[in-house]
Amino acid sequence: MRYEFLVGMRYTRSRKRAQGRNRFISFISLVSMFGIALGVAALIVVLSVMNGFQEELRTRILGVASHIQVQSRGEGLETWQQVAEESMQHPSVRAAAPYVQEQGMLSFDDAVRGTIVRGVIPSEEDKVADFGGYMQSGDFHALQAGRFGIVLGRDLAFALRVQLGDKVTLVAPQGLVTPAAVLPRVKQFEVVGIFEAGMYEYDSGLALVHVADAQALYRLGDAVSGVRLKLDDLFAAPRVARELALMISEPGLIVADWTRSHANFFRAVALEKTMMTLILFLIVAVAAFNIVSTLVMAVQEKYADIAILRTLGASPASIMTIFVLQGSIIGVVGLLAGVAGGLAIAGNLDVVIPALETVTGATLWNKEVYYIDELPSKVLTSDVVSIVSVSFVLTLLAAIYPSWRASRVNPAEALRYE
């Protein structure tokens, strides 16, 4: 072993016999390691949660919504079969399904709730959405034309206090004009299923009926609101939407992809992730630059040792290597501890969060605020590599100046009063 490494590691170790300033320097070294470990662990956990939240939000939104929607600017789209056929000619489009989307009000006994009513064809809807896999009870395919069945979100069914087989009253806002007054259109629907998508927005405010029943209730005739499309690659949706707008022969259509219809969600998540990364990197930087004070104190304490090494023939570069190594060891130990702790926490959030809620008595994850019912986590190797690389560079930068000062020590001045 080269003597620079031997001396550097010896200076780093906390010896039981250390007295006075030596012991204090060892304590400062431990504090620096702990600060780096805490900052790195926090970065890994936060970025993992943000990655998981972004992916989970996107998956659940697109499990209920669609990659692309083609809809009319007017009352309805009567030539939806032609639009669907032309859309399917695009190589990136995997499936197409018509839909009717209107507003309504559901009532059962004394409970009343506003809702979005979506008319679908179950066999076609399965190709563009995942309602079949979200069913908590009942059967999604029980929606049949003329039966007037309805499938409710779990939270909406709970708010109305309904179960399978109950009959709810659906009130359409478009009224019937009579000589006496304008009367709302009212129809009873039988609850044939309850779904749980895991997103509060849909579980509490979406009701599914057969497209024929929706057309009859809202007097659309053979028209629908639009056509929903599913793509091979969801991230290609903006490009495919632009190409479809040129391909479809029907004039006056709006072609909107999921990045536009839910842009605010993903922009907010991306912005929050960026800002949290910057803030937490500042925490790591503060912890890394604690190494400066540690090494400055170590250099002051080791003046005599440095002078003796210089008189024995050690070069300034060797002296600088000793203290750079000491700072690097502090940083590497802190990094390894932080990575281990961060990965352990990020991989067990389903245990950590309930435990913290039990200890503190507070609700740390409210699905009504965060749209999904559990805290997701996804550790990306690229994030961990970036965190470790930047943190290690910060520790090296923090070690350079004190090490350079140590290499400039004059042996004669250092040994004058020894």
Coordinates of C-alpha atoms in Angstrom, one line a residue, residues 32-33 35-44 47 277-278 280-291 327-339 382-399:
S32 CA -20.4 15.0 7.8
M33 CA -20.9 11.4 6.9
G35 CA -25.3 14.6 6.6
I36 CA -24.3 13.2 3.2
A37 CA -26.1 9.9 3.9
L38 CA -29.3 11.7 4.9
G39 CA -29.2 14.0 1.9
V40 CA -28.5 11.1 -0.6
A41 CA -31.2 8.9 1.0
A42 CA -33.7 11.8 0.9
L43 CA -32.9 12.4 -2.8
I44 CA -33.4 8.7 -3.7
L47 CA -37.2 10.9 -6.8
T277 CA -34.2 17.6 -6.8
L278 CA -32.6 21.1 -6.7
L280 CA -32.3 18.2 -1.9
F281 CA -29.0 18.6 -3.9
L282 CA -28.5 21.8 -1.9
I283 CA -28.8 19.7 1.3
V284 CA -26.2 17.3 -0.1
A285 CA -24.0 20.2 -1.0
V286 CA -24.2 21.6 2.5
A287 CA -23.3 18.2 4.0
A288 CA -20.5 17.8 1.6
F289 CA -19.0 21.1 2.4
N290 CA -19.0 20.2 6.0
I291 CA -16.0 18.2 4.9
G327 CA -12.3 13.7 2.5
S328 CA -13.1 11.1 -0.2
I329 CA -13.4 8.4 2.4
I330 CA -15.9 10.5 4.4
G331 CA -17.9 11.2 1.3
V332 CA -17.9 7.5 0.0
V333 CA -18.9 6.1 3.4
G334 CA -21.7 8.7 3.6
L335 CA -22.8 7.9 0.0
L336 CA -22.9 4.2 0.5
A337 CA -24.9 4.6 3.7
G338 CA -27.3 7.0 2.0
V339 CA -27.8 4.8 -1.1
S382 CA -30.2 6.5 -13.9
D383 CA -31.4 8.6 -10.9
V384 CA -29.3 6.7 -8.4
V385 CA -26.2 6.9 -10.7
S386 CA -26.7 10.7 -11.1
I387 CA -27.2 11.2 -7.4
V388 CA -24.1 9.3 -6.5
S389 CA -22.0 10.9 -9.2
V390 CA -22.9 14.5 -8.4
S391 CA -22.6 13.9 -4.6
F392 CA -19.2 12.4 -5.0
V393 CA -18.0 15.3 -7.2
L394 CA -19.2 17.7 -4.5
T395 CA -17.2 15.8 -1.8
L396 CA -14.1 15.9 -3.9
L397 CA -14.5 19.7 -4.6
A398 CA -15.0 20.2 -0.8
A399 CA -11.7 18.4 -0.1

